[in-house]
Amino acid sequence: MSIFAVNKHLLKIMTLPFLCWVTACNSDNDQSLSDHSIVYCSEGSPESFNPQTVTSGTTIDATSNQLYNRLISFRGEDNTIAPSLAKSWHVTRDGKMVTFYLRKNVAFHQTDYFTPTRFFNADDVLFSFNRILLPKHPFHQVSGGKYPFFQSVSFSNVVESIEKINEYTIRFKFKYADSSILANIASDFAVILSKEYADTLVLKNIKREIDTLPIGTGPFKLKDYRPGAYIRYAPHKPYWDEPSTLEQLIFDITPSNTGRLTKLLAGECDVIAFPIAHNKIKSKPELKLQAVTSFNVGYLGFNTLKPPFNNVKVRQAVALAVNKQAIIDTVYQSKADIAHSLLPRTSWAYDKHTLPQTYDLAAAKKLLTEAGFPNGFTMNLWALPVQRAYNPDAVTMAKLIQADLKKIGINVLIENSLDMGSFLEQLSKGEHQSVLLGWSADHPDPDNFFTPLLSCSSAKSGNNRTFWCHKEFDNLIQQALETTNVAQRKEFYSHALAIISTEVPLIPIAHSKRFQARKNIVKGELLSPFGGIDFSKVSKN
Amino acid sequence: MLIFTLRRLNLFIFTMFLLTLLSFSLSFLFPGEQLINISGQVNATPKQLMVLAEQYQTDNNIAQQYIAYISHLFQGDLGISMASQLSISNEIMSFLPATIELTLVALFIAMIFGIPIGFIAAIKHRKATDNIILTVSMLGYSIPVFWLGLLAILVFSIQLGWLPSAGQLSLVFEIEHVTGIQFIDILLSDSPYKWQAFQDASAHIFLPACVIALAPATIFVRLARTAMMDVLDSQYIRAAKAKGLSFRQIIYHHAIRNAMVHVIRDVGLQFANLVTIAMVTEVIFSWPGIGRWLIESIFQRDHTSIQGGLLALSSFIFIVHIVIDFIYAALNPLARESRNGA
């Protein structure tokens, strides 16, 4: 008899949760916790909690906008520079000095591992940048002494010194004028750390923790992290800007893309990174698929030193014969914007008056005849068989261009047998006639598209794969760097874009998009064309 | 009862001896250096290796090495994971409870559905109900678990959106890890959202537990059916019938109790099967249990973790086996002492 007595009792206990769950017998709270929490299914674990030391998008997404602030940041549709921890700044006329006036009463995070006793001030700015700049700084070598973003923009060559004028004023001195420097200071990597926290770590002799147990001024603070499983953030209540309305923000680390999709469809994630199966997501009324055009460009570049592409008319003819829309539809599966110029539409220097290269076979043929190739010619086209953010499938793209150019009598030989290393090496030697390449910008300053891709100096170093060196163009982009007047710079850049459009050293093809899917109940912007995801303005209703 | 206990204890010691011997020999059989396989210290400096060699007595004969290994085990030291460099005993302690929870719930579901259905089949022997039950249970037994798991996610999580597809508890709830068994931890926690968490945990365990339970449930159906038929055929049931007891009285007062005793004996045997199914299911449902951890270790060629994990999992199965033996003995006097029976 005993076993039945036990069983009946057990049955009661065990079925209670299920009964409760089916009938939704909420005893304590009317509102459930998940109404105030956001679960973001991210694609991987961050390598560090300090964006200064990394370049990976996964880490930037997890840390930069959540935990930290920068002195200045990018705002709005055209990514102009806006105040953040610096409430204003002043650039001297020669562009060699910037003074930042810092915001007062900005609190650092209070966590289990650190309690701040003072507000943010100039010492913190000095500490954060000197850590990167000074090899002798006590924290420089912590976490390996590598600051890849700052090294790539040769930050230490530009910055001469940083001075603290008073508690809330700090001055950067530069060796030469470079108007993209503000964009570098506003980038996701240039975050402000707490000097007071660093000092306590030195006393405890656990300097490493500065990058693993982060303290910042951002809208969220770190509560809990399990590598490969999750990151749990709590809102930073005394946040200087508008504090988040969320009770918690959770990064559910789900590397498999089908896993993320399943969790979104099953309602376990509110937002997911890099979704697949776009049509499935679109077919669900409670879900929303969003896209932003990233700051990148996929292009077809000509070696302008080699015939026949040393002739501008031939380049123009090819530009007219390439059907970009077909490429967008097949190679990018419509997950990209057609590129009308080198700059994406979201850049503030984008000029909608720049003449796009249209698809016009008759005009292309005419130009080709004028150039002395009435019967066409044979050319090679290099394509790298590796998926890139700006070009998911260069080989298919090459085949499409091959078919397009056949129509005007040009015979294209596709060269795709090289591995990445030798491909890039032989490109820089200029052994190609034309190539399918692309560029992902490091920061939204428009110069990042011009100088590295098309300047004379990068033609010499081999980074400019078109080897195109145009004096007027070079002057324009140089002048644009020397001034900080945005209207003036915009003017210089639209001239430069017009020159590219007529000279055609390369044909911009597409700006690919970054996608993200979320539930409709998640409100607020969290994806920008540039940099990491930002949850500070996101709420749930 | 004393003799019975001693006999089981004897069996336990002998089996543990064989298990540890097996896991000890694995460190030789796996590729790579034995000392590194057994300790997991892949990044050890030559100096540290010397210390380790002394600890594991690698210079002495095999018997002494085995004894050194056993003494490490007794101290709870299973080495560190070659992949994550974390202590394996800590890893096991954090993952094993989730598996225990999942398998026990699955076992419970398999029993409460399987056994009564089996009894019904036996009572309706050779009738349509019996045939339908047998057909369905055969079908249930033949479905591979990885397919069933994916199908369950597809239907209940993606199409209907009723149940979550992954994990043990929504990350929204922050429950402190005390025992590792989620339901107990939730009840112990002082979170204001305790009941929400409890519901959420129930919703999470329901789908994987049902998937695991299906195959054992079908076995219980057949075991219960056979046991019940045997009992119904026996002399004492015939005697009860002759006494004029109603059919209902015979079933409830005599048949079920005696049939249960036979079924319980086989539950222990089914448990090993259940754990194997659970390992695959844990991977499909991202359940943070020892099975998923062990399969990941196999993928990463983490030899130290494989040894430790196998040892922990097989000891767990064995302990459950013995516990069920004791329950059986408690229920059935015939099993413990011969003088109780004929």
Short mmCIF file of C-alpha atoms in Angstrom, two decimals, chain A residues 111-395:
data_model
loop_
_atom_site.label_atom_id
_atom_site.label_comp_id
_atom_site.label_asym_id
_atom_site.label_seq_id
_atom_site.Cartn_x
_atom_site.Cartn_y
_atom_site.Cartn_z
CA THR A 111 29.57 46.85 -8.42
CA ASP A 112 30.43 43.95 -6.12
CA TYR A 113 34.08 44.46 -6.96
CA PHE A 114 34.39 48.25 -6.90
CA THR A 115 32.76 51.24 -5.20
CA PRO A 116 33.76 54.61 -6.63
CA THR A 117 34.35 57.49 -4.24
CA ARG A 118 34.58 60.29 -6.79
CA PHE A 119 33.02 61.39 -10.05
CA PHE A 120 34.60 61.16 -13.49
CA ASN A 121 37.29 63.81 -14.17
CA ALA A 122 40.30 64.65 -16.34
CA ASP A 123 42.50 62.07 -14.59
CA ASP A 124 40.36 59.28 -16.02
CA VAL A 125 40.74 60.63 -19.56
CA LEU A 126 44.47 60.98 -19.07
CA PHE A 127 44.70 57.44 -17.72
CA SER A 128 42.62 55.91 -20.54
CA PHE A 129 44.63 57.46 -23.36
CA ASN A 130 48.05 57.28 -21.74
CA ARG A 131 47.55 53.57 -21.25
CA ILE A 132 47.46 53.28 -25.04
CA LEU A 133 50.07 55.92 -25.86
CA LEU A 134 52.84 55.41 -23.34
CA PRO A 135 54.72 52.12 -23.51
CA LYS A 136 56.02 52.74 -19.96
CA HIS A 137 52.55 53.24 -18.50
CA PRO A 138 51.92 50.72 -15.68
CA PHE A 139 48.84 49.39 -17.52
CA HIS A 140 50.24 49.44 -21.07
CA GLN A 141 51.46 45.84 -21.00
CA VAL A 142 48.43 44.48 -19.14
CA SER A 143 46.51 42.14 -21.50
CA GLY A 144 49.40 41.98 -23.94
CA GLY A 145 50.07 45.64 -24.72
CA LYS A 146 48.22 45.45 -28.03
CA TYR A 147 45.85 48.23 -29.10
CA PRO A 148 45.14 47.17 -32.69
CA PHE A 149 42.74 49.94 -33.67
CA PHE A 150 45.02 52.69 -32.39
CA GLN A 151 48.04 51.07 -34.02
CA SER A 152 46.22 50.86 -37.36
CA VAL A 153 45.44 54.57 -37.37
CA SER A 154 48.97 55.32 -36.03
CA PHE A 155 47.44 57.18 -33.11
CA SER A 156 50.74 57.55 -31.28
CA ASN A 157 52.29 59.22 -34.34
CA VAL A 158 49.56 61.83 -34.51
CA VAL A 159 49.18 62.62 -30.81
CA GLU A 160 52.08 64.56 -29.36
CA SER A 161 50.80 64.89 -25.83
CA ILE A 162 47.72 65.01 -23.64
CA GLU A 163 47.56 67.62 -20.89
CA LYS A 164 45.27 68.06 -17.94
CA ILE A 165 44.42 71.77 -17.72
CA ASN A 166 42.18 71.41 -14.68
CA GLU A 167 39.83 68.82 -13.18
CA TYR A 168 37.37 69.16 -16.04
CA THR A 169 39.47 70.35 -18.97
CA ILE A 170 41.86 68.27 -21.03
CA ARG A 171 43.92 69.19 -24.07
CA PHE A 172 45.19 66.97 -26.89
CA LYS A 173 48.18 68.25 -28.90
CA PHE A 174 48.84 66.80 -32.34
CA LYS A 175 52.00 66.65 -34.38
CA TYR A 176 50.09 67.61 -37.52
CA ALA A 177 46.51 68.51 -38.45
CA ASP A 178 44.35 65.49 -39.17
CA SER A 179 40.64 66.10 -39.11
CA SER A 180 39.88 62.39 -38.88
CA ILE A 181 41.44 62.35 -35.39
CA LEU A 182 38.15 63.38 -33.80
CA ALA A 183 36.49 60.43 -35.52
CA ASN A 184 39.15 58.19 -33.99
CA ILE A 185 38.53 59.62 -30.53
CA ALA A 186 34.79 59.09 -31.07
CA SER A 187 35.19 55.50 -32.29
CA ASP A 188 33.94 52.56 -30.24
CA PHE A 189 37.51 51.75 -29.20
CA ALA A 190 38.39 55.00 -27.42
CA VAL A 191 36.48 54.34 -24.20
CA ILE A 192 37.12 56.03 -20.87
CA LEU A 193 38.18 53.81 -17.96
CA SER A 194 38.28 54.66 -14.26
CA LYS A 195 41.64 55.67 -12.86
CA GLU A 196 40.45 55.21 -9.31
CA TYR A 197 39.56 51.59 -10.10
CA ALA A 198 42.96 51.07 -11.72
CA ASP A 199 44.65 52.42 -8.59
CA THR A 200 42.79 50.01 -6.32
CA LEU A 201 43.79 47.15 -8.63
CA VAL A 202 47.44 48.17 -8.39
CA LEU A 203 47.19 48.10 -4.59
CA LYS A 204 45.65 44.63 -4.68
CA ASN A 205 48.17 43.57 -7.35
CA ILE A 206 45.47 42.32 -9.73
CA LYS A 207 45.98 44.71 -12.65
CA ARG A 208 44.63 42.15 -15.15
CA GLU A 209 41.13 42.60 -13.79
CA ILE A 210 40.82 46.01 -15.38
CA ASP A 211 39.96 44.29 -18.67
CA THR A 212 37.99 41.35 -17.28
CA LEU A 213 35.94 43.02 -14.53
CA PRO A 214 35.13 46.31 -16.22
CA ILE A 215 34.22 49.63 -14.62
CA GLY A 216 32.95 52.37 -16.89
CA THR A 217 30.42 55.18 -17.02
CA GLY A 218 28.08 53.50 -19.53
CA PRO A 219 24.35 52.78 -19.20
CA PHE A 220 24.90 49.20 -17.97
CA LYS A 221 27.26 47.55 -15.51
CA LEU A 222 28.53 44.01 -15.53
CA LYS A 223 26.78 41.71 -13.10
CA ASP A 224 27.79 38.24 -14.13
CA TYR A 225 29.64 36.58 -16.98
CA ARG A 226 30.07 32.93 -17.89
CA PRO A 227 32.27 32.44 -20.95
CA GLY A 228 30.40 30.63 -23.69
CA ALA A 229 27.11 30.91 -21.84
CA TYR A 230 25.92 34.42 -20.98
CA ILE A 231 26.71 37.98 -19.93
CA ARG A 232 24.35 39.63 -17.47
CA TYR A 233 24.21 43.42 -17.25
CA ALA A 234 22.32 45.53 -14.74
CA PRO A 235 21.35 49.13 -15.45
CA HIS A 236 23.64 51.83 -14.08
CA LYS A 237 21.04 53.82 -12.13
CA PRO A 238 22.93 57.12 -11.76
CA TYR A 239 23.78 57.18 -15.50
CA TRP A 240 24.49 60.77 -16.59
CA ASP A 241 22.35 60.50 -19.69
CA GLU A 242 18.86 59.00 -19.60
CA PRO A 243 19.10 55.78 -17.54
CA SER A 244 17.78 52.61 -19.12
CA THR A 245 14.25 51.49 -18.21
CA LEU A 246 15.30 47.84 -18.29
CA GLU A 247 15.84 45.78 -15.19
CA GLN A 248 18.47 43.69 -16.88
CA LEU A 249 20.16 43.12 -20.19
CA ILE A 250 21.34 39.62 -20.99
CA PHE A 251 23.61 38.45 -23.79
CA ASP A 252 22.73 34.82 -24.45
CA ILE A 253 25.81 33.54 -26.26
CA THR A 254 24.55 31.30 -29.07
CA PRO A 255 27.20 30.69 -31.73
CA SER A 256 25.04 28.54 -34.00
CA ASN A 257 22.96 30.62 -36.40
CA THR A 258 20.16 28.04 -36.52
CA GLY A 259 20.20 28.02 -32.72
CA ARG A 260 19.67 31.78 -32.66
CA LEU A 261 16.84 31.52 -35.16
CA THR A 262 15.15 28.78 -33.13
CA LYS A 263 15.44 30.81 -29.95
CA LEU A 264 13.93 33.84 -31.66
CA LEU A 265 11.03 31.82 -33.07
CA ALA A 266 10.47 30.09 -29.73
CA GLY A 267 10.46 33.48 -28.01
CA GLU A 268 13.55 32.88 -25.88
CA CYS A 269 15.48 35.77 -27.41
CA ASP A 270 14.15 39.28 -27.86
CA VAL A 271 16.81 40.28 -30.34
CA ILE A 272 19.22 38.13 -32.34
CA ALA A 273 22.45 38.94 -34.13
CA PHE A 274 23.06 38.04 -37.79
CA PRO A 275 19.77 36.24 -38.51
CA ILE A 276 19.36 33.66 -41.26
CA ALA A 277 16.10 32.67 -43.02
CA HIS A 278 14.92 36.24 -43.55
CA ASN A 279 11.67 35.22 -45.20
CA LYS A 280 10.70 33.04 -42.26
CA ILE A 281 11.24 35.95 -39.86
CA LYS A 282 9.31 38.33 -42.12
CA SER A 283 6.38 35.89 -42.24
CA LYS A 284 5.88 36.14 -38.47
CA PRO A 285 3.77 39.15 -37.51
CA GLU A 286 5.31 39.40 -34.03
CA LEU A 287 8.86 39.68 -35.38
CA LYS A 288 10.69 42.39 -37.22
CA LEU A 289 13.72 42.18 -39.47
CA GLN A 290 15.88 45.27 -39.60
CA ALA A 291 18.85 46.18 -41.70
CA VAL A 292 21.35 48.99 -41.79
CA THR A 293 23.77 49.62 -44.59
CA SER A 294 27.21 49.13 -43.16
CA PHE A 295 30.15 51.39 -43.77
CA ASN A 296 31.70 49.25 -46.46
CA VAL A 297 31.92 49.01 -50.20
CA GLY A 298 32.49 46.18 -52.65
CA TYR A 299 34.08 47.35 -55.89
CA LEU A 300 35.63 46.34 -59.20
CA GLY A 301 39.06 47.97 -59.41
CA PHE A 302 41.16 48.51 -62.54
CA ASN A 303 44.91 48.44 -62.70
CA THR A 304 45.24 51.88 -64.26
CA LEU A 305 48.92 51.35 -65.07
CA LYS A 306 48.30 48.42 -67.41
CA PRO A 307 46.67 48.60 -70.83
CA PRO A 308 43.88 48.66 -71.77
CA PHE A 309 42.75 50.15 -68.46
CA ASN A 310 45.22 53.02 -68.62
CA ASN A 311 42.64 54.43 -71.07
CA VAL A 312 39.88 56.21 -69.18
CA LYS A 313 37.33 55.53 -71.94
CA VAL A 314 37.77 51.78 -71.59
CA ARG A 315 37.16 52.09 -67.84
CA GLN A 316 34.05 54.17 -68.45
CA ALA A 317 32.80 51.65 -70.99
CA VAL A 318 33.17 48.75 -68.57
CA ALA A 319 31.42 50.80 -65.88
CA LEU A 320 28.43 51.28 -68.16
CA ALA A 321 28.29 47.59 -69.08
CA VAL A 322 28.15 46.13 -65.55
CA ASN A 323 24.63 45.33 -64.42
CA LYS A 324 24.89 46.17 -60.72
CA GLN A 325 21.27 45.39 -59.93
CA ALA A 326 21.69 41.80 -61.12
CA ILE A 327 24.73 41.45 -58.86
CA ILE A 328 22.81 42.82 -55.87
CA ASP A 329 19.98 40.36 -56.52
CA THR A 330 22.09 37.24 -56.98
CA VAL A 331 25.36 37.67 -55.09
CA TYR A 332 23.99 39.67 -52.17
CA GLN A 333 20.46 38.25 -52.43
CA SER A 334 19.20 41.81 -52.08
CA LYS A 335 20.97 42.12 -48.72
CA ALA A 336 22.88 45.14 -49.96
CA ASP A 337 22.39 48.63 -51.34
CA ILE A 338 23.51 49.42 -54.85
CA ALA A 339 26.60 51.65 -54.65
CA HIS A 340 26.26 54.89 -56.55
CA SER A 341 29.52 56.25 -55.21
CA LEU A 342 32.38 55.13 -53.06
CA LEU A 343 30.67 56.46 -49.93
CA PRO A 344 27.60 54.77 -48.43
CA ARG A 345 24.49 56.90 -48.21
CA THR A 346 24.77 57.08 -44.42
CA SER A 347 28.05 58.99 -44.51
CA TRP A 348 27.69 62.71 -43.91
CA ALA A 349 29.89 63.41 -46.93
CA TYR A 350 27.64 61.41 -49.26
CA ASP A 351 26.64 63.58 -52.20
CA LYS A 352 23.44 62.55 -53.91
CA HIS A 353 24.37 64.67 -56.92
CA THR A 354 27.32 62.44 -57.79
CA LEU A 355 26.49 60.88 -61.15
CA PRO A 356 25.93 57.16 -60.74
CA GLN A 357 27.34 54.81 -63.34
CA THR A 358 24.21 53.51 -65.05
CA TYR A 359 23.73 50.34 -67.05
CA ASP A 360 23.80 51.36 -70.74
CA LEU A 361 25.18 48.88 -73.29
CA ALA A 362 24.83 51.14 -76.34
CA ALA A 363 26.81 53.94 -74.71
CA ALA A 364 29.39 51.41 -73.51
CA LYS A 365 29.91 50.06 -77.04
CA LYS A 366 30.25 53.57 -78.41
CA LEU A 367 32.93 54.45 -75.85
CA LEU A 368 34.78 51.23 -76.55
CA THR A 369 34.87 52.05 -80.29
CA GLU A 370 36.09 55.56 -79.49
CA ALA A 371 38.85 54.08 -77.39
CA GLY A 372 39.98 51.98 -80.34
CA PHE A 373 38.57 48.59 -79.33
CA PRO A 374 35.56 48.16 -81.65
CA ASN A 375 35.90 44.37 -81.41
CA GLY A 376 36.60 44.26 -77.72
CA PHE A 377 39.61 42.61 -76.04
CA THR A 378 40.55 39.97 -73.50
CA MET A 379 41.19 40.88 -69.87
CA ASN A 380 41.73 39.09 -66.59
CA LEU A 381 39.59 39.61 -63.49
CA TRP A 382 40.91 38.54 -60.10
CA ALA A 383 38.47 37.30 -57.51
CA LEU A 384 39.19 35.92 -54.06
CA PRO A 385 37.13 32.80 -53.28
CA VAL A 386 36.73 33.81 -49.61
CA GLN A 387 33.56 35.26 -48.12
CA ARG A 388 33.97 38.85 -46.97
CA ALA A 389 31.58 41.24 -45.25
CA TYR A 390 31.50 43.47 -48.32
CA ASN A 391 31.36 40.61 -50.81
CA PRO A 392 29.80 37.27 -49.90
CA ASP A 393 30.80 35.53 -53.15
CA ALA A 394 33.39 37.22 -55.36
CA VAL A 395 33.62 34.30 -57.80
#
